[in-house]
Coordinates of C-alpha atoms and ligand atoms in Angstrom, one line a residue:
X1 CA 70.7 9.5 -28.3
X2 CA 70.7 5.7 -27.5
X3 CA 67.3 4.2 -28.2
X4 CA 65.4 3.4 -24.7
X5 CA 62.0 2.2 -23.9
X6 CA 61.3 5.3 -21.7
X7 CA 62.4 7.8 -24.3
X8 CA 59.9 6.6 -26.9
X9 CA 57.0 5.4 -24.8
X10 CA 54.3 7.4 -23.0
X11 CA 53.7 7.0 -19.1
X12 CA 50.1 6.7 -17.9
X13 CA 49.7 7.4 -14.1
X14 CA 47.1 5.4 -12.3
X15 CA 45.7 6.3 -9.0
X16 CA 44.7 2.8 -8.1
X17 CA 42.1 3.6 -5.4
X18 CA 40.1 5.6 -8.0
X19 CA 40.7 3.8 -11.3
X20 CA 38.5 0.7 -11.4
X21 CA 36.9 -1.4 -8.8
X22 CA 36.6 -5.1 -9.6
X23 CA 34.8 -6.4 -6.4
X24 CA 32.3 -3.8 -5.8
X25 CA 33.6 -2.3 -2.5
X26 CA 33.8 1.2 -3.8
X27 CA 37.7 1.1 -3.9
X28 CA 39.8 0.6 -7.1
X29 CA 42.0 -2.4 -7.2
X30 CA 44.7 -4.3 -9.0
X31 CA 42.2 -6.7 -10.7
X32 CA 40.3 -3.6 -11.8
X33 CA 43.5 -2.3 -13.4
X34 CA 44.0 -5.6 -15.2
X35 CA 40.4 -5.3 -16.6
X36 CA 41.3 -2.1 -18.3
X37 CA 44.7 -3.0 -19.8
X38 CA 43.0 -3.6 -23.1
X39 CA 41.7 0.0 -22.9
X40 CA 45.3 1.3 -22.1
X41 CA 46.8 -0.7 -24.9
X42 CA 44.3 0.8 -27.3
X43 CA 45.2 4.3 -26.2
X44 CA 48.9 3.3 -26.9
X45 CA 50.6 4.0 -23.6
X46 CA 53.7 1.8 -22.8
X47 CA 54.5 2.5 -19.1
X48 CA 51.9 2.4 -16.3
X49 CA 53.1 4.2 -13.1
X50 CA 50.8 3.1 -10.1
X51 CA 50.5 5.4 -7.1
X52 CA 51.3 3.4 -4.0
X53 CA 49.6 0.2 -3.4
X54 CA 51.7 -1.1 -0.6
X55 CA 50.3 -1.9 2.9
X56 CA 49.5 1.3 4.6
X57 CA 47.2 2.9 7.2
X58 CA 46.3 5.2 4.1
X59 CA 46.5 8.4 6.2
X60 CA 47.9 10.1 2.9
X61 CA 46.4 7.3 0.8
X62 CA 49.4 5.1 0.6
X63 CA 52.2 7.7 0.7
X64 CA 52.6 6.4 4.2
X65 CA 53.9 2.9 3.8
X66 CA 53.8 0.2 6.5
X67 CA 55.2 -2.7 4.6
X68 CA 57.1 -2.0 1.3
X69 CA 57.1 -5.6 0.3
X70 CA 53.4 -6.3 0.6
X71 CA 50.2 -5.1 -1.1
X72 CA 47.3 -3.5 0.9
X73 CA 44.3 -5.9 0.9
X74 CA 42.2 -3.2 -0.5
X75 CA 44.0 -3.5 -3.8
X76 CA 44.6 -7.3 -3.8
X77 CA 47.7 -9.4 -3.3
X78 CA 51.2 -10.0 -4.3
X79 CA 49.9 -12.7 -6.7
X80 CA 47.6 -10.0 -8.2
X81 CA 50.5 -7.8 -8.7
X82 CA 52.5 -10.5 -10.3
X83 CA 49.6 -11.2 -12.6
X84 CA 49.3 -7.4 -13.4
X85 CA 53.1 -7.2 -14.3
X86 CA 52.6 -10.3 -16.6
X87 CA 49.4 -9.3 -18.2
X88 CA 50.9 -5.8 -18.9
X89 CA 54.1 -7.4 -20.4
X90 CA 51.9 -9.4 -22.7
X91 CA 50.5 -6.2 -24.1
X92 CA 53.9 -4.6 -24.5
X93 CA 53.5 -2.4 -21.3
X94 CA 55.7 -2.1 -18.3
X95 CA 54.8 -1.2 -14.6
X96 CA 56.4 1.5 -12.5
X97 CA 55.9 1.6 -8.7
X98 CA 55.9 4.7 -6.6
X99 CA 58.9 4.6 -4.3
X100 CA 58.0 6.4 -1.0
X101 CA 61.2 6.3 1.0
X102 CA 61.6 9.8 2.5
X103 CA 59.4 8.5 5.2
X104 CA 57.6 5.5 6.4
X105 CA 54.3 5.2 8.2
X106 CA 54.4 5.4 11.9
X107 CA 52.8 1.9 11.6
X108 CA 55.9 0.4 9.9
X109 CA 57.6 -2.2 12.1
X110 CA 60.8 -0.2 11.9
X111 CA 59.1 2.7 13.5
X112 CA 57.4 0.8 16.2
X113 CA 60.7 -0.8 17.1
X114 CA 62.3 2.5 17.0
X115 CA 60.5 3.6 20.1
X116 CA 62.8 1.4 22.1
X117 CA 65.9 3.7 22.4
X118 CA 68.2 0.6 22.7
X119 CA 66.7 -0.9 19.4
X120 CA 68.9 -0.6 16.2
X121 CA 65.8 0.8 14.7
X122 CA 65.9 3.8 16.9
X123 CA 68.5 5.3 14.6
X124 CA 66.3 4.7 11.5
X125 CA 64.6 8.0 12.3
X126 CA 65.2 11.4 13.7
X127 CA 64.4 11.1 17.3
X128 CA 65.5 14.0 19.3
X129 CA 65.0 15.8 22.7
X130 CA 63.2 19.1 22.2
X131 CA 64.4 22.7 23.1
X132 CA 63.3 24.4 26.2
X133 CA 63.5 21.3 28.5
X134 CA 62.0 19.2 25.8
X135 CA 58.8 21.5 25.7
X136 CA 59.5 22.8 22.2
X137 CA 60.3 21.1 18.9
X138 CA 64.1 20.4 18.3
X139 CA 64.1 23.0 15.7
X140 CA 61.8 25.5 13.9
X141 CA 61.2 23.5 10.6
X142 CA 57.8 23.4 8.9
X143 CA 55.9 20.4 7.9
X144 CA 55.0 20.5 4.1
X145 CA 51.4 20.1 5.3
X146 CA 51.7 23.0 7.6
X147 CA 52.5 23.2 11.3
X148 CA 55.7 22.0 13.0
X149 CA 57.7 19.2 11.3
X150 CA 58.1 17.5 14.8
X151 CA 55.8 15.5 17.0
X152 CA 56.2 14.7 20.5
X153 CA 55.9 11.0 21.6
X154 CA 55.2 10.9 25.4
X155 CA 56.1 7.1 25.7
X156 CA 59.7 7.9 24.3
X157 CA 59.7 11.3 25.7
X158 CA 61.3 12.6 22.5
X159 CA 60.3 14.2 19.3
X160 CA 60.5 12.7 15.8
X161 CA 60.8 14.4 12.5
X162 CA 57.9 14.3 9.9
X163 CA 58.3 16.7 6.8
X164 CA 54.8 15.5 5.8
X165 CA 51.9 14.3 8.0
X166 CA 52.4 13.2 11.6
X167 CA 52.1 9.5 10.5
X168 CA 54.7 10.1 7.8
X169 CA 58.0 9.8 9.7
X170 CA 61.3 10.8 8.1
X171 CA 64.0 8.2 7.7
X172 CA 67.6 9.1 8.6
X173 CA 69.8 8.5 5.6
X174 CA 72.9 9.1 7.7
X175 CA 72.4 5.7 8.9
X176 CA 73.9 3.0 6.5
X177 CA 71.5 0.4 7.5
X178 CA 68.6 2.6 6.1
X179 CA 70.4 2.8 2.8
X180 CA 70.7 -0.9 2.6
X181 CA 67.1 -1.7 3.6
X182 CA 66.0 0.8 0.9
X183 CA 68.2 -1.1 -1.6
X184 CA 66.5 -4.3 -0.6
X185 CA 63.1 -2.8 -1.4
X186 CA 64.4 -1.7 -4.9
X187 CA 65.6 -5.1 -5.7
X188 CA 62.6 -6.9 -4.4
X189 CA 60.4 -5.0 -7.0
X190 CA 62.9 -5.1 -9.8
X191 CA 63.3 -8.8 -9.4
X192 CA 59.5 -9.2 -9.5
X193 CA 59.6 -7.7 -12.9
X194 CA 58.7 -3.8 -12.5
X195 CA 60.4 -1.5 -14.8
X196 CA 61.2 1.2 -12.3
X197 CA 60.2 3.8 -9.8
X198 CA 58.6 7.2 -9.5
X199 CA 60.6 8.4 -6.6
X200 CA 58.5 10.4 -4.1
X201 CA 60.0 13.7 -2.8
X202 CA 63.4 12.2 -3.5
X203 CA 65.2 15.6 -3.3
X204 CA 64.4 15.9 0.4
X205 CA 65.7 12.6 1.8
X206 CA 69.1 13.8 3.1
X207 CA 69.0 16.3 6.1
X208 CA 72.5 17.9 6.2
X209 CA 71.9 19.2 9.7
X210 CA 69.0 19.7 12.0
X211 CA 69.9 23.4 12.7
X212 CA 67.0 26.0 12.8
X213 CA 66.1 27.3 9.4
X214 CA 65.9 30.9 8.2
X215 CA 62.4 31.9 9.0
X216 CA 60.1 31.7 5.9
X217 CA 56.4 31.9 5.3
X218 CA 56.6 28.3 4.0
X219 CA 59.2 25.5 4.2
X220 CA 61.1 26.9 7.0
X221 CA 64.3 24.6 7.2
X222 CA 64.5 23.8 3.5
X223 CA 68.1 24.9 3.2
X224 CA 69.0 22.0 5.4
X225 CA 67.1 19.3 3.6
X226 CA 66.4 20.3 -0.1
X227 CA 68.8 19.1 -2.8
X228 CA 71.6 18.5 -0.4
X229 CA 75.1 17.2 -1.6
X230 CA 74.5 14.2 0.6
X231 CA 71.2 13.5 -1.3
X232 CA 73.2 13.2 -4.5
X233 CA 75.7 10.8 -2.8
X234 CA 72.8 8.5 -1.7
X235 CA 71.2 8.4 -5.1
X236 CA 74.5 7.7 -6.8
X237 CA 74.7 4.8 -4.4
X238 CA 71.3 3.4 -5.4
X239 CA 72.3 3.9 -9.0
X240 CA 75.6 2.2 -8.7
X241 CA 74.4 -0.7 -6.5
X242 CA 71.1 -1.3 -8.0
X243 CA 69.5 0.8 -11.0
X244 CA 72.7 0.4 -13.1
X245 CA 72.3 -3.5 -13.0
X246 CA 68.8 -3.5 -14.4
X247 CA 67.1 -2.3 -17.5
X248 CA 64.9 0.1 -15.6
X249 CA 64.1 3.8 -15.3
X250 CA 63.5 6.3 -12.5
X251 CA 61.7 9.6 -12.4
X252 CA 62.3 11.9 -9.4
X253 CA 59.6 13.9 -7.9
X254 CA 61.9 16.8 -7.4
X255 CA 60.0 19.7 -5.9
X256 CA 61.5 23.3 -5.8
X257 CA 64.2 22.4 -8.2
X258 CA 65.8 24.5 -11.0
X259 CA 67.5 23.4 -14.3
X260 CA 70.9 23.3 -13.0
X261 CA 69.9 21.3 -10.0
X262 CA 68.1 18.9 -12.2
X263 CA 71.1 18.4 -14.2
X264 CA 73.0 17.1 -11.2
X265 CA 70.1 14.6 -10.5
X266 CA 70.2 13.2 -13.9
X267 CA 73.9 12.6 -14.0
X268 CA 74.1 9.0 -13.0
X269 CA 71.4 9.2 -10.2
X270 CA 67.9 9.4 -11.7
X271 CA 66.8 8.8 -15.3
X272 CA 64.7 12.0 -15.3
X273 CA 63.1 14.6 -13.0
X274 CA 59.7 16.1 -12.7
X275 CA 59.7 20.0 -13.0
X276 CA 56.7 21.6 -11.4
X277 CA 57.5 25.3 -12.3
X278 CA 54.6 25.4 -14.9
X279 CA 52.2 23.8 -12.4
X280 CA 52.7 26.6 -10.0
X281 CA 52.0 29.5 -12.1
X282 CA 48.7 30.4 -10.5
X283 CA 50.1 30.2 -7.0
X284 CA 51.6 33.0 -5.0
X285 CA 54.9 32.4 -3.0
X286 CA 52.7 31.3 -0.2
X287 CA 50.8 28.7 -1.9
X288 CA 47.4 29.3 -0.3
X289 CA 47.1 32.6 -2.2
X290 CA 46.2 32.6 -5.9
X291 CA 47.9 34.5 -8.8
X292 CA 46.5 35.2 -12.2
X293 CA 47.5 32.7 -14.8
X294 CA 48.9 33.9 -18.1
X295 CA 49.5 31.8 -21.1
X296 CA 52.5 33.9 -22.1
X297 CA 54.1 32.8 -18.8
X298 CA 53.5 29.2 -19.5
X299 CA 55.1 29.7 -22.8
X300 CA 58.2 31.2 -21.2
X301 CA 58.5 28.5 -18.7
X302 CA 58.0 25.7 -21.2
X303 CA 60.7 27.3 -23.6
X304 CA 63.2 27.7 -20.9
X305 CA 63.1 24.1 -19.8
X306 CA 63.0 22.8 -23.4
X307 CA 65.9 24.9 -24.5
X308 CA 68.1 24.3 -21.4
X309 CA 67.5 20.6 -20.4
X310 CA 68.3 17.7 -22.7
X311 CA 65.3 15.6 -21.6
X312 CA 62.2 16.8 -19.9
X313 CA 59.2 15.1 -18.3
X314 CA 56.1 16.5 -20.1
X315 CA 53.4 16.7 -17.5
X316 CA 50.2 18.8 -16.7
X317 CA 48.3 16.6 -14.3
X318 CA 49.0 14.1 -11.3
X319 CA 47.3 13.1 -8.2
X320 CA 48.4 16.3 -6.3
X321 CA 47.2 18.7 -8.9
X322 CA 43.9 20.1 -10.2
X323 CA 42.7 19.0 -13.5
X324 CA 44.6 20.9 -16.2
X325 CA 41.8 22.0 -18.7
X326 CA 40.4 24.7 -16.3
X327 CA 43.8 25.8 -15.3
X328 CA 45.5 26.3 -18.6
X329 CA 42.3 26.3 -20.9
X330 CA 38.6 26.7 -20.3
X331 CA 35.7 24.3 -19.9
X332 CA 33.8 26.2 -22.5
X333 CA 36.5 25.0 -25.0
X334 CA 37.2 21.9 -23.3
X335 CA 37.9 19.7 -26.2
X336 CA 40.0 22.4 -27.8
X337 CA 41.9 23.1 -24.7
X338 CA 42.4 19.5 -23.9
X339 CA 43.8 19.0 -27.3
X340 CA 46.1 21.9 -27.1
X341 CA 47.7 20.3 -23.8
X342 CA 47.8 16.9 -25.5
X343 CA 49.6 18.3 -28.4
X344 CA 52.3 19.9 -26.0
X345 CA 52.6 16.8 -23.9
X346 CA 53.1 14.5 -26.9
X347 CA 55.3 16.7 -29.1
X348 CA 57.6 18.6 -26.8
X349 CA 60.9 16.9 -26.3
X350 CA 60.6 14.6 -23.2
X351 CA 58.7 11.7 -21.9
X352 CA 55.0 12.3 -21.6
X353 CA 53.0 11.6 -18.6
X354 CA 49.2 11.3 -18.8
X355 CA 47.3 11.2 -15.7
X356 CA 44.2 8.8 -15.6
X357 CA 41.1 10.7 -16.9
X358 CA 43.3 13.4 -18.6
X359 CA 42.8 11.7 -21.9
X360 CA 39.0 12.3 -21.7
X361 CA 39.3 15.8 -20.2
X362 CA 38.0 15.0 -16.7
X363 CA 37.4 18.3 -14.7
X364 CA 37.7 19.4 -11.2
X365 CA 34.8 18.6 -8.6
X366 CA 33.2 21.0 -6.2
X367 CA 33.4 20.9 -2.5
X368 CA 31.0 22.9 -0.2
X369 CA 32.7 22.1 3.0
X370 CA 35.5 20.5 4.6
X371 CA 33.5 17.4 5.5
X372 CA 33.3 16.4 1.7
X373 CA 37.1 16.6 1.4
X374 CA 39.3 13.4 2.0
X375 CA 42.7 14.9 1.5
X376 CA 44.9 15.1 4.6
X377 CA 46.7 18.2 3.4
X378 CA 43.6 20.2 2.7
X379 CA 42.5 19.6 6.3
X380 CA 45.8 20.7 7.7
X381 CA 45.8 23.7 5.5
X382 CA 42.2 24.6 6.8
X383 CA 43.4 24.4 10.4
X384 CA 46.4 26.4 9.7
X385 CA 44.6 29.1 7.8
X386 CA 41.9 29.3 10.6
X387 CA 44.8 29.9 13.1
X388 CA 46.7 32.5 11.2
X389 CA 43.7 34.4 9.8
X390 CA 40.8 33.7 12.3
X391 CA 39.1 37.0 10.8
X392 CA 38.7 35.4 7.2
X393 CA 35.3 34.4 6.4
X394 CA 34.6 30.6 5.9
X395 CA 33.9 31.2 2.2
X396 CA 37.4 32.8 1.8
X397 CA 39.1 30.0 3.9
X398 CA 37.4 27.4 1.6
X399 CA 38.7 29.2 -1.5
X400 CA 42.1 29.1 -0.1
X401 CA 41.7 25.5 0.9
X402 CA 40.4 24.6 -2.5
X403 CA 43.6 25.8 -4.3
X404 CA 45.4 23.0 -2.3
X405 CA 42.6 20.4 -2.2
X406 CA 44.1 17.4 -4.0
X407 CA 40.7 15.5 -4.2
X408 CA 40.0 17.1 -7.5
X409 CA 42.1 14.8 -9.4
X410 CA 41.4 11.9 -7.2
X411 CA 37.6 11.4 -8.2
X412 CA 36.8 8.0 -9.5
X413 CA 37.6 7.4 -13.3
X414 CA 34.6 8.1 -15.4
X415 CA 34.1 5.0 -17.6
X416 CA 30.5 5.6 -18.6
X417 CA 27.4 7.6 -17.5
X418 CA 25.9 5.0 -15.1
X419 CA 25.6 5.3 -11.5
X420 CA 29.3 5.9 -10.1
X421 CA 30.5 6.3 -13.5
X422 CA 31.1 2.6 -14.1
X423 CA 33.9 2.8 -11.6
X424 CA 32.2 0.7 -9.1
X425 CA 28.8 -0.8 -8.2
X426 CA 29.0 0.7 -4.7
X427 CA 29.5 4.2 -3.4
X428 CA 33.0 5.2 -4.0
X429 CA 35.4 5.9 -1.1
X430 CA 35.8 9.6 -2.3
X431 CA 33.2 12.1 -3.5
X432 CA 32.5 11.3 -7.0
X433 CA 31.5 13.8 -9.8
X434 CA 28.3 12.7 -11.5
X435 CA 27.8 16.0 -13.3
X436 CA 31.3 15.8 -15.0
X437 CA 30.6 12.1 -15.7
X438 CA 27.6 13.0 -17.9
X439 CA 29.8 15.7 -19.8
X440 CA 32.7 13.2 -20.3
X441 CA 33.3 9.5 -19.9
X442 CA 35.3 6.9 -21.6
X443 CA 32.2 5.2 -23.4
X444 CA 31.2 8.6 -24.9
X445 CA 34.8 9.4 -25.9
X446 CA 35.3 6.1 -27.7
X447 CA 32.1 6.5 -29.7
X448 CA 33.1 9.9 -31.0
X449 CA 36.0 9.9 -33.6
X450 CA 36.7 13.5 -32.9
X451 CA 36.9 13.3 -29.1
X452 CA 39.9 14.3 -26.9
X453 CA 40.6 10.6 -26.3
X454 CA 40.9 9.9 -30.2
X455 CA 43.1 13.0 -30.4
X456 CA 45.5 11.6 -27.7
X457 CA 45.4 8.2 -29.3
X458 CA 46.4 9.6 -32.7
X459 CA 49.1 11.7 -31.1
X460 CA 50.5 8.7 -29.4
X461 CA 50.5 6.8 -32.6
X462 CA 52.1 9.5 -34.6
X463 CA 54.8 9.9 -31.9
X464 CA 55.6 6.2 -32.1
X465 CA 55.6 6.0 -36.0
X466 CA 57.9 9.0 -36.2
X467 CA 61.1 8.5 -33.9
X468 CA 61.9 12.2 -34.5
X469 CA 59.2 13.2 -32.2
X470 CA 61.0 11.4 -29.5
X471 CA 64.6 11.7 -30.3
X472 CA 64.7 14.7 -32.5
X473 CA 66.0 18.0 -31.5
X474 CA 63.7 21.0 -30.8
X475 CA 63.9 24.6 -32.1
X476 CA 61.5 27.3 -31.2
X477 CA 60.3 29.9 -33.8
X478 CA 59.6 33.6 -32.9
X479 CA 55.8 33.8 -32.4
X480 CA 53.1 35.9 -30.8
X481 CA 53.6 35.9 -27.0
X482 CA 50.6 33.4 -26.5
X483 CA 51.8 31.0 -29.4
X484 CA 54.3 28.2 -29.1
X485 CA 55.7 27.2 -32.5
X486 CA 58.6 24.8 -32.8
X487 CA 60.1 22.3 -35.1
X488 CA 61.1 18.8 -34.0
X489 CA 63.8 17.6 -36.4
X490 CA 66.6 15.2 -37.1
X491 CA 68.7 14.6 -40.3
X492 CA 65.9 13.0 -42.1
X493 CA 62.5 14.3 -40.8
X494 CA 60.9 17.4 -39.5
X495 CA 57.6 18.4 -37.9
X496 CA 56.3 21.9 -37.3
X497 CA 54.0 22.3 -34.2
X498 CA 52.0 25.3 -33.7
X499 CA 49.8 25.9 -30.5
X500 CA 47.7 28.8 -29.5
X501 CA 47.8 28.8 -25.6
X502 CA 45.1 31.4 -25.5
X503 CA 41.4 31.8 -25.6
X504 CA 41.9 34.6 -28.3
X505 CA 41.8 34.3 -31.9
X506 CA 45.4 35.0 -33.1
X507 CA 46.7 35.9 -36.6
X508 CA 48.6 32.8 -37.9
X509 CA 52.1 33.4 -39.1
X510 CA 53.2 29.8 -39.9
X511 CA 52.9 28.5 -43.4
X512 CA 55.0 25.5 -44.1
X513 CA 55.6 23.4 -47.1
X514 CA 53.9 20.1 -45.7
X515 CA 50.9 18.2 -44.8
X516 CA 48.8 18.8 -41.7
X517 CA 48.9 15.3 -40.0
X518 CA 46.7 16.4 -37.1
X519 CA 44.6 19.5 -36.2
X520 CA 42.4 20.2 -33.3
X521 CA 39.9 22.1 -35.6
X522 CA 40.1 19.3 -38.2
X523 CA 41.8 21.4 -40.7
X524 CA 43.2 19.9 -43.8
X525 CA 44.6 22.8 -45.6
X526 CA 47.5 25.0 -44.3
X527 CA 46.8 27.8 -46.8
X528 CA 43.3 28.7 -45.3
X529 CA 44.8 28.9 -41.9
X530 CA 44.8 32.8 -41.5
X531 CA 43.8 32.8 -38.0
X532 CA 44.4 30.4 -35.0
X533 CA 41.1 29.9 -33.2
X534 CA 40.9 29.6 -29.4
X535 CA 43.4 27.0 -28.1
X536 CA 43.9 25.8 -31.8
X537 CA 46.9 23.5 -32.4
X538 CA 48.2 21.7 -35.4
X539 CA 51.0 19.5 -36.4
X540 CA 52.6 19.5 -39.8
X541 CA 54.9 16.9 -41.4
X542 CA 57.3 19.2 -43.4
X543 CA 58.4 18.3 -46.9
Ligands
LIG618 C1 54.4 13.6 -3.0 C2 53.1 12.8 -3.3 O1 52.8 13.0 -4.6 C3 52.0 13.4 -2.4 O2 50.7 12.8 -2.8 C4 52.3 13.0 -1.0 O3 51.4 13.6 0.0 C5 53.7 13.5 -0.5 N1 54.7 13.4 -1.7 C6 54.2 12.8 0.7 O4 54.7 11.5 0.4

């Protein structure tokens, strides 16, 4: 494999609004990020992916962009951004932007202009007359945030398509001018020195037709817009015209995608794709219903992707997900389960993605009522459940909403145990988690050499010092259904990784001639390792 920065470096996702506030307004900002670059360098990460910081009405906290070439004043200015890029570079780190081009905000100048049917911008979006004499939406598609994917605009007397919120309007990629405008955005940022893009819902950008979809309980219409052949042609265009001309990388947020489909996207389109199969294990087909999580299923899914895809993205958290420890481990064993997840992230084959706070084991928050929740999708889901299941109790509805409440991972970064966790001197823009802040915070983690933070740091160091952990092959060993055991190897080196995914004590079957280089239970000696304790993991450098 040819050596590449993104193959041997770890990505750290920053949710800027909740990372660090430098000016005391309760909102994280670019200067706040700059003030924490030394911390990130110490952790050892190489690539910083920022969730959107562009101008935006913030209906979906920036995933609704109103100007792709400017910064939201809450976060700072373009000059601050240039400063961040150069300060990161000084520390050997590169910045990745979030590219949100399936849709623009309804406050984007293109959309405002598009309301004039004679404007060239009218064709930037899907404006259509509705069915039944314009009384009903043009087709039966669902919005991902529930309800119809169409909104009627009385001034235009037409409907527009929005696969997400009503203020997130889908662009029409049949229009050559849209493609050219997006290429301008890509070049604008690459020329400013960013290293690449995380591409939001990038496998939905091309709508082959606007015909009715087969009726489904969720995502009606998807056969017309998910993973379409036209989608691949557009990404190939971006690659040929732009990406291939820069030293850059792209990662696709590709929802609802299998391994074969992923292979198409990484063939001269995107560098890599997120796979979310393992992050949906405790959701039923209709995502408001819960399903029991089983470690053995996590093992199966991980093994399948690792064995069948050349390069994976190793990820357990992001700004749309609940925190990972309670999902895949347990808060009673938060250090142990956090370390188990860290071991997988950093030793499976693929680029590791750490989400802010994951390195100190931040946990979910609690929400007594909808009023405490900021997330737009949670509000939409609440309204939809109320409509479909009016007989459900408020408690039951809130449980269902909670499964889809994305605020859990958006709480302010816990820097210390002071008021507002050292995130800001003012009340944060989103409900914070003072209880969790006492349990875990950066200050406390830094002071304890056995903390989860130090385990992450050590794993990152070991991964960097041993290229076999990035470039080497992977081979799984037969093991207990709750245990993942694998070799990472090349012609010169080999490591054995053993991970107990469960809370149970399990007989250990792996003795290897070698030295334990990292163990979540601080073991030094392989021979005494008769049993794997709950969530135990260790890494052996083989002789
Ligand atoms: C995926 C993003 O991760 C999510 O936060 C956002 O709401 C949707 N795309 C729409 O942009």
